[in-house]
Tab-separated table of C-alpha atoms and ligand atoms in Angstrom:
chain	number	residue	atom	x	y	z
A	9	UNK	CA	15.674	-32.668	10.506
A	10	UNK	CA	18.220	-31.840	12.707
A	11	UNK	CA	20.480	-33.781	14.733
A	12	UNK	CA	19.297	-37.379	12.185
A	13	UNK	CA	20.621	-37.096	8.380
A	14	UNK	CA	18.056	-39.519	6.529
A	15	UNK	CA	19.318	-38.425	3.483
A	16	UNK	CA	22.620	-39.492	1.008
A	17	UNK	CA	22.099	-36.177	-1.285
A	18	UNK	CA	25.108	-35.927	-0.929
A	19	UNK	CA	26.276	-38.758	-2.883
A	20	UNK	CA	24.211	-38.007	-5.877
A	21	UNK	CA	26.476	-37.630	-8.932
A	22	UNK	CA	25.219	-35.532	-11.679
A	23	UNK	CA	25.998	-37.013	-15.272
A	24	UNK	CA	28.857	-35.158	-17.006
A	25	UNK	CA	27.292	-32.146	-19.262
A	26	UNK	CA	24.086	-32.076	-17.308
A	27	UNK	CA	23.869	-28.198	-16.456
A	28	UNK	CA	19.572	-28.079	-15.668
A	29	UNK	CA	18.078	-29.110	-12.815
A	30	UNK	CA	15.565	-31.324	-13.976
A	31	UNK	CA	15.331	-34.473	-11.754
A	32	UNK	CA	12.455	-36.530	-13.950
A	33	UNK	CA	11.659	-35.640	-17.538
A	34	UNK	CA	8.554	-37.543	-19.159
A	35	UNK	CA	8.358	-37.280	-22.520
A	36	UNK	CA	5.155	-38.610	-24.869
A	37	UNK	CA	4.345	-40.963	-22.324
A	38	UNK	CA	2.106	-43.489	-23.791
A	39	UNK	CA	0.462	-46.228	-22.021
A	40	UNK	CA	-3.289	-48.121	-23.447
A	41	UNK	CA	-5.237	-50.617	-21.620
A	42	UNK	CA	-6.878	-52.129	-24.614
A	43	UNK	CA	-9.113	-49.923	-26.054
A	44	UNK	CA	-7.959	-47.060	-23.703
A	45	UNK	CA	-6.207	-45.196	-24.061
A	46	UNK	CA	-4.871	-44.166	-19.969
A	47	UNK	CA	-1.839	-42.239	-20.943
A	48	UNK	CA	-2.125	-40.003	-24.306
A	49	UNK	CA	1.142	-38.361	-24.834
A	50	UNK	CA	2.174	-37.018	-21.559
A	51	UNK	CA	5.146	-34.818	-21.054
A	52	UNK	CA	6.367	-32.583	-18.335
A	53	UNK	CA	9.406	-32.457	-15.828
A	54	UNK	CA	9.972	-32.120	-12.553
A	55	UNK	CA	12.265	-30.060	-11.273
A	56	UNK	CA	15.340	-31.268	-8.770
A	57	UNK	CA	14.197	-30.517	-5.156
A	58	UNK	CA	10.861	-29.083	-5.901
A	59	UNK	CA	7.932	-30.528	-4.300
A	60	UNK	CA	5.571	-30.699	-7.860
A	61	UNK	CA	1.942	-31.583	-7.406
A	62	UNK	CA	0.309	-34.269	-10.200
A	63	UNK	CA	-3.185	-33.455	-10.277
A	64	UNK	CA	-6.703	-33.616	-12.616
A	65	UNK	CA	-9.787	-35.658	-12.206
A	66	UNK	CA	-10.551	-39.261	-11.462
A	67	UNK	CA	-9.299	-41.464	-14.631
A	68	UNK	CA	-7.224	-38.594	-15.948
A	69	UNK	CA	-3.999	-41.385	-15.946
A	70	UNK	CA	-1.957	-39.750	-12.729
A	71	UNK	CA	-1.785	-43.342	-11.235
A	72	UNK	CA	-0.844	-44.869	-15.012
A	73	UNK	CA	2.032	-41.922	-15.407
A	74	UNK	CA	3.332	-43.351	-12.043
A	75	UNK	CA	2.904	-47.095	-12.842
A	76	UNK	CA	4.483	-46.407	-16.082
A	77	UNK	CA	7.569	-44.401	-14.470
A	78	UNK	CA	8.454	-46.351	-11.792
A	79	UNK	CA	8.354	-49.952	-14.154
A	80	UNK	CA	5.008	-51.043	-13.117
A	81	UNK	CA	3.503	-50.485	-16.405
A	82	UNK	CA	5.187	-50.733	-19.650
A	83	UNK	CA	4.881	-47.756	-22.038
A	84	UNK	CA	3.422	-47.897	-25.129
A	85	UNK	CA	5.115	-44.563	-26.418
A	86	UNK	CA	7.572	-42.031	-24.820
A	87	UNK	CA	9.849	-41.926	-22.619
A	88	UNK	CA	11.377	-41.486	-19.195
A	89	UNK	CA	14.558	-39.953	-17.862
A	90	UNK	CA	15.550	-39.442	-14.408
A	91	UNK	CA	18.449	-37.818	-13.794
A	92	UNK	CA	19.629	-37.472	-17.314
A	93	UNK	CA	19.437	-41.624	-17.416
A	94	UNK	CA	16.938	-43.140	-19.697
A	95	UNK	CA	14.993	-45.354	-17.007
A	96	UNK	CA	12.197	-46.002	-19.594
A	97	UNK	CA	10.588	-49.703	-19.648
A	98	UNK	CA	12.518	-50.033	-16.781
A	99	UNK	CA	11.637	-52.671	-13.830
A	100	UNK	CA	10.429	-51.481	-10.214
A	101	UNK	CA	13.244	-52.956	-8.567
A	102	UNK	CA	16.083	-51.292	-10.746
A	103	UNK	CA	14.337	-48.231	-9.544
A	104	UNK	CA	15.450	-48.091	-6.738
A	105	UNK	CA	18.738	-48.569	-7.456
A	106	UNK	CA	18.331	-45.445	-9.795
A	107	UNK	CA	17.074	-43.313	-6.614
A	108	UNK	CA	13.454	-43.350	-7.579
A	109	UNK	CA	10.886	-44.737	-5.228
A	110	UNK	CA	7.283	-44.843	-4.960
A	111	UNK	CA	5.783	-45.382	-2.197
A	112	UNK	CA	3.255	-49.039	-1.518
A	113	UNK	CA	0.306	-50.117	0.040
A	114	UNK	CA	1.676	-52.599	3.163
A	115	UNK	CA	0.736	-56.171	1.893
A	116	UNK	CA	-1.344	-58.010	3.832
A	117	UNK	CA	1.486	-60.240	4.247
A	118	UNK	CA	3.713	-57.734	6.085
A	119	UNK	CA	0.656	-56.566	8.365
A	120	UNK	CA	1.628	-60.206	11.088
A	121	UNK	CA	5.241	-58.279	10.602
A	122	UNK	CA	6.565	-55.483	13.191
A	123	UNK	CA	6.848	-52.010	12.393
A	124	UNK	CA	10.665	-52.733	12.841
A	125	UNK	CA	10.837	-55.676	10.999
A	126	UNK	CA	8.577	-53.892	7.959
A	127	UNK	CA	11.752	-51.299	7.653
A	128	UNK	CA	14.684	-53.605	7.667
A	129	UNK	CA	12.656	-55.607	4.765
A	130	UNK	CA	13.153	-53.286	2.040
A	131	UNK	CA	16.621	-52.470	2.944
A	132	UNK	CA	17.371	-56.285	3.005
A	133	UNK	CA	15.493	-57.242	-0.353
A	134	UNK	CA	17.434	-53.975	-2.147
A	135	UNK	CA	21.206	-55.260	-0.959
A	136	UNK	CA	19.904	-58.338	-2.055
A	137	UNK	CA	20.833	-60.034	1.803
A	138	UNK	CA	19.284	-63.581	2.070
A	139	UNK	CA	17.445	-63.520	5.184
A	140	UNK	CA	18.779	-66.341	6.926
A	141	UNK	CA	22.281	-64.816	6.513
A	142	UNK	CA	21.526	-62.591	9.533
A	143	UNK	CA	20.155	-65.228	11.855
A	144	UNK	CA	23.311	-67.542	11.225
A	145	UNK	CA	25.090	-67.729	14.510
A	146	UNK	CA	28.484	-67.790	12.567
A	147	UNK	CA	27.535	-64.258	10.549
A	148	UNK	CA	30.731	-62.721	9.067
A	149	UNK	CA	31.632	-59.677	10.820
A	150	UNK	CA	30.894	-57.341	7.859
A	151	UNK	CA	27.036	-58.679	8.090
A	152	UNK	CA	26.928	-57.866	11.640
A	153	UNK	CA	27.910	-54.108	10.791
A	154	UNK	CA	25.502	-54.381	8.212
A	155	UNK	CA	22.980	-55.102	10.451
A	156	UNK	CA	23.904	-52.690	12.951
A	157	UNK	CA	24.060	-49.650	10.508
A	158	UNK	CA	20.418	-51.162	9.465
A	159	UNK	CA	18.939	-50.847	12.370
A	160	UNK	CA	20.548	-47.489	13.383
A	161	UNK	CA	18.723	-46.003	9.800
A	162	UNK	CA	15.683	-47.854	11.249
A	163	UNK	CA	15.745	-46.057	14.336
A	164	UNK	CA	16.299	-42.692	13.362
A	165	UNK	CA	13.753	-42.533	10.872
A	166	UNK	CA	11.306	-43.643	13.022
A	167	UNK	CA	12.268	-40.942	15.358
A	168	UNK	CA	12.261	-38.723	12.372
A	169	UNK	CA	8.610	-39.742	11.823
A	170	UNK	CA	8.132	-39.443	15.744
A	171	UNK	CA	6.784	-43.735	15.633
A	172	UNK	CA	9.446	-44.610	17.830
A	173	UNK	CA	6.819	-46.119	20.351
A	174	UNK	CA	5.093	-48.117	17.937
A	175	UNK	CA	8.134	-49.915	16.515
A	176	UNK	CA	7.357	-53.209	18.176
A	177	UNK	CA	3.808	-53.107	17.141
A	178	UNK	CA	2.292	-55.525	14.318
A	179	UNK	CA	1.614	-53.233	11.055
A	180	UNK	CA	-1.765	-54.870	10.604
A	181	UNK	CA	-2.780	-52.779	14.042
A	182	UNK	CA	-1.783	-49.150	12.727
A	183	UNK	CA	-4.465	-46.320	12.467
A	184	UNK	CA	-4.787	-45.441	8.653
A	185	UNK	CA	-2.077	-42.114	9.591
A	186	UNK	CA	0.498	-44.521	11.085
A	187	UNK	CA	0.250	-46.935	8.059
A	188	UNK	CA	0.455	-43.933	6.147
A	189	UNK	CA	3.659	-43.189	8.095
A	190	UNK	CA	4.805	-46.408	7.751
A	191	UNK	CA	4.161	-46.678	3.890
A	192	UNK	CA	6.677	-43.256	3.970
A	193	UNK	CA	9.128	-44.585	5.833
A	194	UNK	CA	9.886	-47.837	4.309
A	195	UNK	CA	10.265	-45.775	1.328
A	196	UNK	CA	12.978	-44.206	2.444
A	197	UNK	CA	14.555	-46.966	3.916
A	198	UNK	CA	15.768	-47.533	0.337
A	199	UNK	CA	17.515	-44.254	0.056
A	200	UNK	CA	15.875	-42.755	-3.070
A	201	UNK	CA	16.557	-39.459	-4.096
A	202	UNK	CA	12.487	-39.028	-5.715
A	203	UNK	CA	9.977	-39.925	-3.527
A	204	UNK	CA	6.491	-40.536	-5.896
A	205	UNK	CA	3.493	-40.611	-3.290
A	206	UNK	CA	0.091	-41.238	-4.840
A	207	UNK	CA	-2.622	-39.719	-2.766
A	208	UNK	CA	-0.760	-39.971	0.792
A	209	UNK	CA	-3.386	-38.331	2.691
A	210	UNK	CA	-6.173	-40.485	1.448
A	211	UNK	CA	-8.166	-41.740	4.658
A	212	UNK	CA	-5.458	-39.895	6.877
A	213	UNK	CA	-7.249	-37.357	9.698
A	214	UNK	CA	-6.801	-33.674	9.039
A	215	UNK	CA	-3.939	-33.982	12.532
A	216	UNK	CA	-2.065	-36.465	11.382
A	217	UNK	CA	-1.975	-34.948	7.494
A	218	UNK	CA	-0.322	-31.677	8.840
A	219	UNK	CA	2.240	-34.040	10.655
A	220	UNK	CA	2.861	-35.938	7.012
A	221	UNK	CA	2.991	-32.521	5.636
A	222	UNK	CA	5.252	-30.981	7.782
A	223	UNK	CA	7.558	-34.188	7.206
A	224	UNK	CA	7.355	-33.867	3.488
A	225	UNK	CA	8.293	-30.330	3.913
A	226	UNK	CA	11.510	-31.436	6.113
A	227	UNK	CA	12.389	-33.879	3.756
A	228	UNK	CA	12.505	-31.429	1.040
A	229	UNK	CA	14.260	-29.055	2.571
A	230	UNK	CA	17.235	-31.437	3.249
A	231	UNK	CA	17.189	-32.425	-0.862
A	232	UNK	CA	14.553	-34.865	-1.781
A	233	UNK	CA	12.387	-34.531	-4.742
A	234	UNK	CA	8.694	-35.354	-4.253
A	235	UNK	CA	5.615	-35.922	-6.579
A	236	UNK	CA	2.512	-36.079	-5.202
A	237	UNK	CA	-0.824	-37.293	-7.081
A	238	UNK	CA	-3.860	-35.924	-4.903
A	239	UNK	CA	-7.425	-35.002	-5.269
A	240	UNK	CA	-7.415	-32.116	-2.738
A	241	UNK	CA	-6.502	-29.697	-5.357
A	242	UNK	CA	-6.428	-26.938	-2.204
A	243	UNK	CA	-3.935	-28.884	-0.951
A	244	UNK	CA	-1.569	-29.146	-3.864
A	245	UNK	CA	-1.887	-25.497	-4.505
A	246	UNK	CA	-0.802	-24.588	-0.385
A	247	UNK	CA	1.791	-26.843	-0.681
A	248	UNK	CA	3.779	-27.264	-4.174
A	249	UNK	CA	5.313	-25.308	-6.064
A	250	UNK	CA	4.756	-26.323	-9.149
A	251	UNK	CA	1.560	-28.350	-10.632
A	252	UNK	CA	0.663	-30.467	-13.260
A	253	UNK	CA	-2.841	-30.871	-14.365
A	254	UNK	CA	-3.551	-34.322	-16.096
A	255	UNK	CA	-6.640	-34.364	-18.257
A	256	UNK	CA	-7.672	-37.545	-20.282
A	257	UNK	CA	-4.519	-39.068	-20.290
A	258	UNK	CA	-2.397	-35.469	-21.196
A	259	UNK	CA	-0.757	-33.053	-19.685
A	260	UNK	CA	-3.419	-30.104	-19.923
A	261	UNK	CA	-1.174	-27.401	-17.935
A	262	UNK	CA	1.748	-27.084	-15.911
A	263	UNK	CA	3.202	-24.030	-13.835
A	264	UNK	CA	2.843	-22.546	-10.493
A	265	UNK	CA	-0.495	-22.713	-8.260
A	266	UNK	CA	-1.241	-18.955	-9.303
A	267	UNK	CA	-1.253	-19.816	-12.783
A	268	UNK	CA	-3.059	-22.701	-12.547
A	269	UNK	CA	-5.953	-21.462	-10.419
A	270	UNK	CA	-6.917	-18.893	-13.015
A	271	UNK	CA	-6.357	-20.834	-15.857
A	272	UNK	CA	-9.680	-21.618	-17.830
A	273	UNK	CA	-9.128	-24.971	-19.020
A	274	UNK	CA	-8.081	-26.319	-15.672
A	275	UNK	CA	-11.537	-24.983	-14.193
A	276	UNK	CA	-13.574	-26.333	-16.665
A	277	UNK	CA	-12.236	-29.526	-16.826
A	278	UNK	CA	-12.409	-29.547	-13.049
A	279	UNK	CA	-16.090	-28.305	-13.130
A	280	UNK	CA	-17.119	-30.539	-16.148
A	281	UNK	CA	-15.244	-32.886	-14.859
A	282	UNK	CA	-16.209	-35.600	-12.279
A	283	UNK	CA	-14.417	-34.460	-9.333
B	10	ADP	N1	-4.879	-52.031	-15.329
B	10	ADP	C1	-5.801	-51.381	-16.048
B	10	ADP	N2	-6.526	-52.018	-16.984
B	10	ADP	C2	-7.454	-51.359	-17.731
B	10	ADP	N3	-7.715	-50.058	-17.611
B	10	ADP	C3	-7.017	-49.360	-16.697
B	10	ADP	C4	-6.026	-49.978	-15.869
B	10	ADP	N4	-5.498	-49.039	-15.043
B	10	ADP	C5	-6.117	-47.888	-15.342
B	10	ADP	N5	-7.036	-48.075	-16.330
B	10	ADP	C6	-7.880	-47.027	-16.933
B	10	ADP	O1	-7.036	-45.976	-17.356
B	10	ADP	C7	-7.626	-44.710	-17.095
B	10	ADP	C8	-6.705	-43.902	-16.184
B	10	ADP	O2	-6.700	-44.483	-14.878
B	10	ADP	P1	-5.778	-43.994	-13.694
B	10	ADP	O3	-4.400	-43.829	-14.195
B	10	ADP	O4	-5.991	-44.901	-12.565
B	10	ADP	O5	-6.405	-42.554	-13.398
B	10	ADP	P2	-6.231	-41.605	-12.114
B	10	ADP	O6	-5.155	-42.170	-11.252
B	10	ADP	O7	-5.898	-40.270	-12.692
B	10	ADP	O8	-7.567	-41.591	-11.443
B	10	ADP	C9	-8.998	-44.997	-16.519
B	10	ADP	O9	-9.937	-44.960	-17.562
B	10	ADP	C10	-8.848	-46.400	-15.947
B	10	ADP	O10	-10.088	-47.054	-15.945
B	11	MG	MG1	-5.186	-42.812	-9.214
């Protein structure tokens, strides 16, 4: 990014003693659906700044792990820390207070909404603003700043994400990329510091996923954390750094792409697998 600063890295502070750089640490994650048994013990971290791929093959418990981190689930077992807190059990919207954000599916609900108007939501619910505060004609002063600085952050991401033309346009009428886009940016309207993304290139054309890439990239450069669940294991390995392969509900390796590639359990579970 260059001229727009997205990000508040800046204002992270680091928890007295901390001297690693691990931003999310699972550890014996446990989560069962019944008789399943989704999550079985899970551990790994995720390095501060990296861009770490969460792979492994359908039902393996990537989406659990994230349900599970980010408060949708409840764990059975384990537990979570982000940034040397202890977020486990936690609830999605204290998440985002912590800095951790995952990114959603636009409800069908928000698709009669604007692009525009899909942004300032989040922002809104998270300050906890009552809507009707900023259609009062008396508005304190300090709301109509807030407002202002809201819609500035609005505007530059989507010029960040190049959707500046599309602002005005009803979500429900985006391609599958620009909702894609979309789902991205209202994410960061919340000014996380960890961005999960589970499979953000699913139905996305190959043009539009080197754009997403390239903004991922950008993002990371400037200090954001990202985790990424996605099938396209070619895609992981071209693009993270680091990779964890899920397998049955545990962690069956971790490490860089090289090691991965050539490791033997990771290609037979892939080719006995059901990928
Ligand atoms: N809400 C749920 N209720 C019951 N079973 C579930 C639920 N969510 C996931 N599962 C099961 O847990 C296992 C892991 O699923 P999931 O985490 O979605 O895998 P992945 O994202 O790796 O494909 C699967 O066997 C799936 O059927
Ligand atoms: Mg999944």
């Amino acid at each position: 990014m260059s001229d727009t600063e997205i990000g508040s890295q800046s204002d992270t502070v680091q928890p007295e003693g901390q001297q690693n750089d691990v931003e999310l640490k699972v550890d014996g994650l446990v989560k069962r659906f019944g008789g399943i048994t989704a999550v079985d013990s899970a551990s790994f971290e995720v390095e501060s700044g990296s861009m770490t791929g969460l792979i492994g093959p359908n039902g393996a418990g990537k989406s659990t792990t994230f349900h599970c981190i980010t408060g949708i689930h409840r764990p059975d077992g384990g537990s979570v820390r982000f940034q040397g807190n202890d977020i486990t059990g936690i609830r999605p919207y204290q998440c985002a207070d912590y800095g951790l954000v995952r990114t959603f599916q636009i409800a069908r609900e928000m698709a009669n909404m604007t692009v525009l108007e899909n942004l300032m939501l989040p922002a809104k619910q998270q300050s906890g603003e009552q809507l009707w505060r900023s259609v009062m004609p008396f508005a304190r002063r300090d709301v109509i700043e807030e407002e202002r600085e809201l819609l500035e952050r609005v505007w530059d991401i989507l010029e960040f994400f190049e959707i500046e033309h599309i602002a005005e346009e009803k979500a429900g009428n985006l391609s599958g990329g620009q909702r894609k886009l979309l789902e991205m940016a209202r994410a960061l309207m919340i000014e996380p510091e960890m961005l999960l993304l589970d499979e953000p290139f699913a139905g996305v054309n190959p043009t539009l996923e080197h754009k997403l890439l390239d903004h991922i990239h950008e993002l990371r450069e400037e200090g954001y954390t990202f985790l990424i669940v996605e099938h396209d294991m070619d895609l992981i390995m071209e693009n993270c750094e680091r990779v964890i392969v899920m397998h049955q509900g545990s962690v069956l390796a971790e490490g860089n792409p090289e090691t991965i590639t050539s490791n033997e359990q990771v290609i037979e579970a892939y080719l006995g697998g059901d990928v």
